[in-house]
C-alpha cells in the first residue's frame, strides 16, 4: 500500500530528482532537508510471512520510523544507532508516539540532528545505507490515534452549506458560528493511512419524498478536504490549554479527508450531530509535517468580525505575535483530474483556537490525539473542498473527461496534495492522502 503521486502539487519537476543519489536533490525539491516529514514504513514483504510477523500480534513487525528525503525514506532509528545518537529510544520504534510524547524540546533536538545527518557530508556514507527508495517500501499509519475530533472552521464552507440548506435564512451562518469553533467527536478506530480503500458505507437514509427511511449503501458519498493536527504532549484533566501553548502540544500536521455520507448524515444528525454518516472512514497522509518545517508558512488568520471571549481571543498581546494560521495550498483531484484548489489561509478558526476550545471544559489531551480543521473552502468556485459545494448539493453536475459526477461512484479515487511556502523561497510539500471507493 505504498503512497503514490499522480500529481506533483509542490511545483517541482520530478525528473530533477536523482533516482541514484538520494542526497542529490534539486533546490526546488519540496521534500528537501528543509522539510523532513515523519512517517512509519516497512520494507516490501518484510512484515508479511516472516517468523517475526507471526510472533507479533500487534502487526508491528518490520515497522520503523522514517523521515522523507526527496523520493527516499530514511530509517531514522537505524541511522541514529549507527551514529551513536541519544535519540535511538525515540526513533527506533514502530510508531511515532514515543517521539510525540517526548515534547517540544525533544522535537526540536531530533529535527536538528536529522537535518545534520542528511546535510553534513561527513555523515553521508554512514547514513546512505539507511535511505530506501519510496517505491520499495510500504507506508503505514504513522501514529496510534488516541481520539479524533473534527471541526467546522472554514467560514466559506459553512456559508455555502447554509445557503444550500437554509436558502431563506437572512444569514447562512448559525448564531454560534462566529463565537466558537464548532466540532464533533469522531471515531479514532476508523482513521486510516493514505491508499486504504474506502468501503461505501451503509446506513439509514430518507429523502423528502419518501414516507419512511430505507437502509442501504450511501448514494451521496462525498469528500472533505481538510488539514489534520497531531497532538504530542498530553495535558492534565481539568486543565485547559491556552492559545499561547499551541506549539507546546501540537507536533505537526497532515492532509486529511473526512469522507462523508451526506444522505445518511442528513437523516441522523438532528439533534446530536454527525454519527454513522462520518464515522466509517477518515483518511490521513502517511507523512506528518512538523510545525517547525512550516514556520515560513505562518500567516495571520482572517479578520475577526465578532468580539471573541478571552480564551479564544487571538488579538491579545500574548499571542498576537504568534500567528496560528498557515498558508497551505491544497489541490483536490478526482481520478487524476484537478477539481479544486482550496486555500487553507482563508480558514477562520485557527488550529490554536480549536485546541483551546477543545480543552476549555477541562478535557485532557492524549499523545496521538488528532483533530481536523473541517472542510477547507475558499470564497470562489474552483476553491470548494467538497462535492456538495462543487455540485451545489447535486444540482450542477461536475463534468470530467471520464463522465459526470454529483457525488462519488464506486471506483473513483480522490487524492489531496498540498504545498506551503518554505524558507528562502523553497516549497514545503505535504504528503498526499488518497482513497479509492469500493462497493459496500
XYZ file of C-alpha atoms in Angstrom:
440
model
C 0.000 0.000 0.000
C 2.765 2.404 -0.924
C 1.937 6.057 -1.361
C 1.720 7.064 -4.998
C 1.807 10.522 -6.546
C -0.315 11.071 -9.651
C 0.229 14.813 -9.339
C 3.232 16.874 -8.310
C 1.475 19.513 -6.190
C 4.554 21.204 -4.828
C 5.529 22.578 -8.188
C 8.824 20.748 -8.580
C 9.962 18.777 -11.580
C 10.092 15.089 -10.598
C 12.723 14.496 -13.276
C 15.030 16.852 -11.394
C 15.233 14.347 -8.540
C 18.021 11.814 -8.694
C 16.990 8.175 -8.595
C 20.587 7.194 -7.851
C 21.981 9.527 -5.199
C 19.361 10.353 -2.546
C 21.415 13.357 -1.436
C 21.461 14.905 -4.946
C 18.237 16.854 -4.639
C 17.260 19.890 -6.649
C 16.954 23.015 -4.507
C 13.313 23.167 -5.583
C 12.510 19.699 -4.249
C 9.568 20.157 -1.836
C 10.806 17.223 0.272
C 14.339 18.521 0.744
C 16.206 18.948 4.054
C 14.066 21.968 4.916
C 11.020 19.678 5.201
C 11.816 16.190 6.609
C 8.307 14.910 7.420
C 7.941 11.819 9.604
C 6.250 8.534 8.768
C 6.350 4.825 9.547
C 7.404 2.254 6.962
C 8.434 -1.314 6.380
C 10.480 -2.757 3.554
C 8.474 -4.557 0.890
C 7.439 -8.010 2.079
C 9.225 -7.651 5.413
C 6.125 -7.578 7.632
C 4.316 -10.450 5.921
C 5.046 -14.147 6.097
C 8.060 -13.932 8.382
C 8.565 -15.699 11.697
C 8.862 -12.295 13.313
C 5.472 -11.257 11.947
C 3.894 -14.482 13.216
C 5.123 -13.669 16.701
C 3.808 -10.129 16.582
C 0.030 -10.000 17.117
C 0.086 -6.199 17.080
C 1.262 -6.229 13.450
C 4.345 -4.080 14.156
C 6.906 -6.478 12.668
C 9.343 -4.598 10.458
C 7.779 -1.203 11.070
C 10.090 1.681 11.831
C 10.102 5.472 11.949
C 11.083 7.007 8.639
C 11.916 10.528 7.516
C 11.277 11.509 3.917
C 14.081 12.997 1.849
C 13.100 13.555 -1.761
C 11.940 10.225 -3.169
C 13.650 8.265 -0.399
C 12.850 7.448 3.194
C 15.498 7.381 5.902
C 15.354 4.618 8.506
C 15.731 7.126 11.335
C 16.259 4.599 14.126
C 18.951 2.671 12.263
C 20.744 5.898 11.338
C 20.563 7.079 14.949
C 22.099 3.825 16.165
C 24.873 3.904 13.573
C 25.770 7.473 14.502
C 25.629 6.859 18.254
C 22.752 9.290 18.693
C 20.995 9.649 22.061
C 17.663 9.679 20.194
C 17.651 5.966 19.343
C 14.996 5.331 22.007
C 12.624 7.759 20.255
C 13.343 6.780 16.662
C 13.929 3.012 16.695
C 10.253 2.367 17.252
C 7.316 1.028 15.201
C 5.259 4.209 15.716
C 5.785 7.951 16.165
C 4.047 8.006 19.550
C 7.210 7.901 21.724
C 8.615 10.867 19.805
C 5.281 12.691 20.010
C 5.171 12.204 23.780
C 8.732 13.477 24.265
C 7.713 17.126 23.979
C 8.696 20.218 22.077
C 12.343 20.430 23.151
C 12.931 16.843 22.030
C 11.116 17.522 18.750
C 13.489 20.407 18.016
C 16.595 18.472 19.078
C 15.703 15.439 16.954
C 14.890 17.592 13.928
C 18.212 19.406 14.304
C 20.039 16.075 14.428
C 18.187 14.690 11.397
C 18.972 17.817 9.401
C 22.641 17.387 10.191
C 22.607 13.696 9.229
C 21.295 14.422 5.728
C 23.182 17.665 5.024
C 26.680 17.307 6.522
C 28.898 15.458 4.011
C 30.825 13.670 6.773
C 27.689 11.719 7.723
C 26.730 10.606 4.244
C 28.499 7.281 3.991
C 27.090 6.226 7.367
C 23.568 7.381 6.532
C 23.407 6.262 2.891
C 22.641 2.536 3.556
C 19.594 3.528 5.571
C 17.946 5.523 2.772
C 15.401 3.450 0.823
C 13.534 4.414 -2.369
C 9.876 5.120 -1.675
C 9.000 2.649 -4.407
C 10.476 -0.143 -2.295
C 8.684 0.500 0.998
C 5.212 0.135 2.432
C 3.873 3.125 4.360
C 1.708 2.675 7.444
C -0.451 4.793 9.722
C 2.344 6.792 11.361
C 0.931 7.070 14.894
C -1.584 5.418 17.170
C -4.645 7.652 17.121
C -5.940 8.315 20.633
C -9.003 10.468 19.971
C -10.354 12.125 16.852
C -12.218 15.439 16.701
C -13.385 17.217 13.561
C -14.159 20.935 13.344
C -16.129 23.182 11.004
C -13.638 26.043 10.842
C -13.961 27.405 7.302
C -16.361 30.332 7.105
C -16.718 29.899 3.364
C -17.638 26.215 3.665
C -20.127 26.925 6.469
C -21.614 29.791 4.446
C -22.044 27.641 1.347
C -23.775 24.867 3.301
C -26.023 27.418 4.983
C -27.008 28.779 1.582
C -27.730 25.251 0.345
C -29.772 24.045 3.309
C -31.262 27.321 4.586
C -31.747 29.410 1.428
C -34.450 31.555 3.012
C -32.469 32.386 6.140
C -31.295 36.017 6.450
C -27.809 34.731 7.288
C -26.268 31.437 6.211
C -24.227 31.028 9.402
C -25.749 29.705 12.614
C -25.825 32.208 15.542
C -22.952 30.499 17.364
C -20.580 30.154 14.414
C -18.591 33.384 14.898
C -18.289 32.816 18.648
C -16.779 29.329 18.865
C -15.204 26.643 16.661
C -17.981 24.107 16.080
C -16.861 20.483 16.137
C -17.886 16.903 16.738
C -16.158 13.944 18.356
C -15.320 11.289 15.770
C -14.120 7.685 15.791
C -10.368 7.132 16.166
C -10.571 3.465 15.163
C -11.535 4.258 11.575
C -8.670 6.654 10.847
C -6.673 5.009 8.042
C -3.495 5.758 6.135
C -3.485 7.142 2.605
C -4.012 4.477 -0.026
C -6.501 2.457 2.004
C -9.681 1.668 0.061
C -12.871 3.314 1.326
C -15.805 0.897 1.522
C -19.037 2.681 0.664
C -20.906 2.958 3.982
C -24.398 1.665 4.662
C -26.991 3.273 6.858
C -30.449 4.723 7.086
C -31.427 7.454 4.678
C -34.682 9.202 3.854
C -35.342 11.640 1.052
C -38.004 14.363 1.454
C -40.280 12.478 -0.956
C -40.170 9.184 0.946
C -42.603 8.335 3.725
C -40.173 6.107 5.663
C -36.430 5.576 5.840
C -34.604 2.819 3.969
C -31.350 1.029 4.775
C -28.604 0.584 2.232
C -25.392 1.961 0.726
C -24.939 5.727 0.695
C -25.798 7.288 -2.653
C -24.370 10.714 -1.772
C -20.816 9.884 -0.755
C -18.603 12.942 -0.506
C -15.127 14.156 0.361
C -13.969 16.774 2.829
C -10.577 18.282 2.058
C -9.059 19.071 5.445
C -5.873 19.568 7.428
C -5.329 17.385 10.487
C -3.265 18.349 13.545
C -1.435 15.753 15.629
C -1.075 16.213 19.394
C 2.165 15.197 21.032
C 2.377 16.465 24.600
C -0.648 15.479 26.712
C -2.418 17.734 29.218
C -3.969 17.116 32.615
C -7.674 16.503 33.055
C -9.321 19.692 34.301
C -6.601 21.987 32.898
C -7.488 23.905 29.708
C -4.758 24.565 27.130
C -4.409 28.296 26.355
C -3.827 29.703 22.886
C -0.215 30.520 23.700
C 0.567 26.833 24.383
C -0.500 25.525 20.974
C 3.053 24.781 19.837
C 3.865 23.129 23.157
C 1.271 20.431 22.471
C 0.878 20.078 18.697
C 3.683 18.212 16.939
C 2.680 18.646 13.316
C 0.025 18.423 10.652
C -1.028 16.396 7.647
C -3.631 16.371 4.936
C -6.880 14.661 5.907
C -10.005 13.544 4.059
C -13.003 13.117 6.346
C -15.251 11.149 3.969
C -18.922 11.994 4.427
C -22.136 10.151 3.564
C -24.367 13.173 3.075
C -27.630 11.229 2.831
C -27.020 9.200 5.991
C -25.870 12.303 7.860
C -28.892 14.371 6.794
C -31.316 11.850 8.308
C -29.467 11.138 11.540
C -27.777 14.358 12.625
C -30.700 16.141 14.375
C -30.329 16.752 17.295
C -26.940 15.247 18.220
C -24.917 15.782 15.069
C -22.824 13.525 12.795
C -22.581 9.824 13.613
C -22.684 6.963 11.076
C -22.517 9.411 8.176
C -18.985 10.372 9.274
C -17.565 7.550 11.403
C -16.906 4.941 8.707
C -13.540 6.259 7.442
C -11.138 9.178 7.800
C -8.006 9.123 5.644
C -4.743 10.782 6.679
C -1.418 11.157 4.944
C 1.390 8.739 5.682
C 3.589 11.772 6.400
C 3.342 14.155 9.354
C 4.976 17.522 8.704
C 6.421 19.019 11.913
C 5.267 22.538 12.710
C 8.869 23.726 12.681
C 9.076 22.949 8.958
C 6.200 25.370 8.361
C 7.468 28.470 10.153
C 7.725 30.360 6.844
C 4.087 29.489 6.051
C 2.598 31.003 9.194
C 0.121 33.784 8.463
C -2.361 35.980 10.271
C -5.863 34.473 10.118
C -8.826 36.307 8.547
C -10.086 39.451 10.270
C -12.329 38.753 13.227
C -15.788 40.240 12.747
C -17.104 39.483 16.263
C -15.520 40.129 19.630
C -14.176 36.875 20.993
C -14.236 35.606 24.547
C -10.811 35.853 26.207
C -9.834 32.185 25.847
C -10.281 32.434 22.039
C -9.062 35.994 21.526
C -6.004 35.758 19.312
C -5.610 39.528 19.119
C -4.334 39.580 22.705
C -0.745 40.772 23.115
C 0.404 37.393 24.468
C -0.451 35.575 21.224
C -0.811 38.282 18.553
C 2.848 37.906 17.537
C 2.430 34.131 17.162
C 0.143 33.770 14.129
C -1.506 30.361 14.067
C -2.823 30.465 10.507
C -0.973 28.515 7.805
C -0.627 29.275 4.102
C -1.237 25.800 2.708
C -2.180 25.443 -0.977
C -4.351 22.339 -1.351
C -5.213 20.542 -4.583
C -8.122 18.103 -4.882
C -8.057 15.598 -7.750
C -10.765 13.123 -8.737
C -9.475 10.241 -10.880
C -6.389 12.297 -11.655
C -8.311 15.428 -12.713
C -7.915 18.575 -10.618
C -11.332 19.744 -9.453
C -10.486 22.286 -6.753
C -7.688 24.239 -5.070
C -8.826 25.277 -1.574
C -6.640 27.831 0.294
C -6.109 26.927 3.948
C -5.071 30.518 4.766
C -8.736 31.530 4.452
C -9.890 29.289 7.343
C -11.474 31.472 10.043
C -10.755 29.456 13.200
C -7.085 28.574 13.710
C -5.722 25.289 14.972
C -4.688 27.076 18.181
C -8.261 28.253 18.764
C -9.599 24.792 18.012
C -7.223 23.280 20.576
C -8.125 25.912 23.180
C -11.836 25.323 22.670
C -11.454 21.534 22.670
C -9.912 21.720 26.148
C -11.810 24.735 27.524
C -14.085 22.497 29.593
C -11.095 20.728 31.135
C -10.973 17.845 28.648
C -7.480 16.365 28.597
C -5.212 15.809 25.620
C -3.534 12.475 24.940
C -0.493 11.713 22.850
C -1.795 10.806 19.405
C -4.942 12.904 19.527
C -5.906 14.023 16.027
C -8.179 16.909 15.161
C -9.306 18.047 11.736
C -9.919 21.575 10.530
C -13.168 20.699 8.829
C -13.649 21.173 5.103
C -11.369 23.843 3.662
C -13.110 26.046 1.103
C -12.337 29.407 -0.399
C -14.827 32.071 -1.490
C -14.709 31.283 -5.216
C -15.672 28.420 -7.492
C -12.613 26.294 -8.008
C -11.809 26.593 -4.289
C -14.510 24.389 -2.773
C -13.353 21.462 -0.655
C -16.368 19.151 -1.026
C -18.574 17.843 -3.805
C -21.694 19.082 -2.046
C -20.393 22.596 -2.702
C -18.865 21.931 -6.115
C -22.150 20.455 -7.424
C -24.355 22.574 -5.146
C -25.886 19.522 -3.486
C -26.134 17.613 -6.748
C -27.885 20.332 -8.728
C -24.946 21.077 -11.047
C -23.043 18.006 -12.220
C -19.263 18.128 -12.291
C -18.105 17.365 -15.839
C -14.921 15.302 -16.058
C -13.179 13.666 -19.032
C -14.395 10.274 -17.760
C -18.005 11.357 -17.171
C -20.220 13.482 -14.962
C -20.309 13.368 -11.169
C -22.541 14.751 -8.485
C -21.218 12.508 -5.711
C -18.659 9.699 -5.685
C -19.134 6.492 -7.651
C -17.552 3.111 -6.975
C -14.037 3.028 -8.390
C -13.492 6.775 -8.016
C -10.184 7.780 -6.458
C -9.717 11.087 -4.666
C -6.247 12.498 -3.999
C -5.394 15.536 -1.881
C -1.984 17.167 -2.252
C -0.588 20.435 -0.930
C 2.425 22.655 -0.543
C 3.353 25.632 1.613
C 5.933 28.423 1.331
C 9.241 27.370 2.848
C 12.426 29.185 3.858
C 14.358 31.184 1.267
C 11.758 30.770 -1.458
C 11.524 26.985 -1.204
C 8.328 24.974 -1.050
C 7.350 22.517 1.654
C 5.436 19.546 0.268
C 2.775 17.823 2.321
C 2.342 14.102 1.899
C -0.654 13.227 -0.239
C -3.774 11.479 1.035
C -5.730 9.298 -1.345
C -8.539 6.763 -1.235
C -10.498 4.709 -3.740
C -14.205 3.958 -3.311
C -15.189 0.304 -3.302
C -18.697 -1.142 -3.240
C -20.376 -1.986 0.041
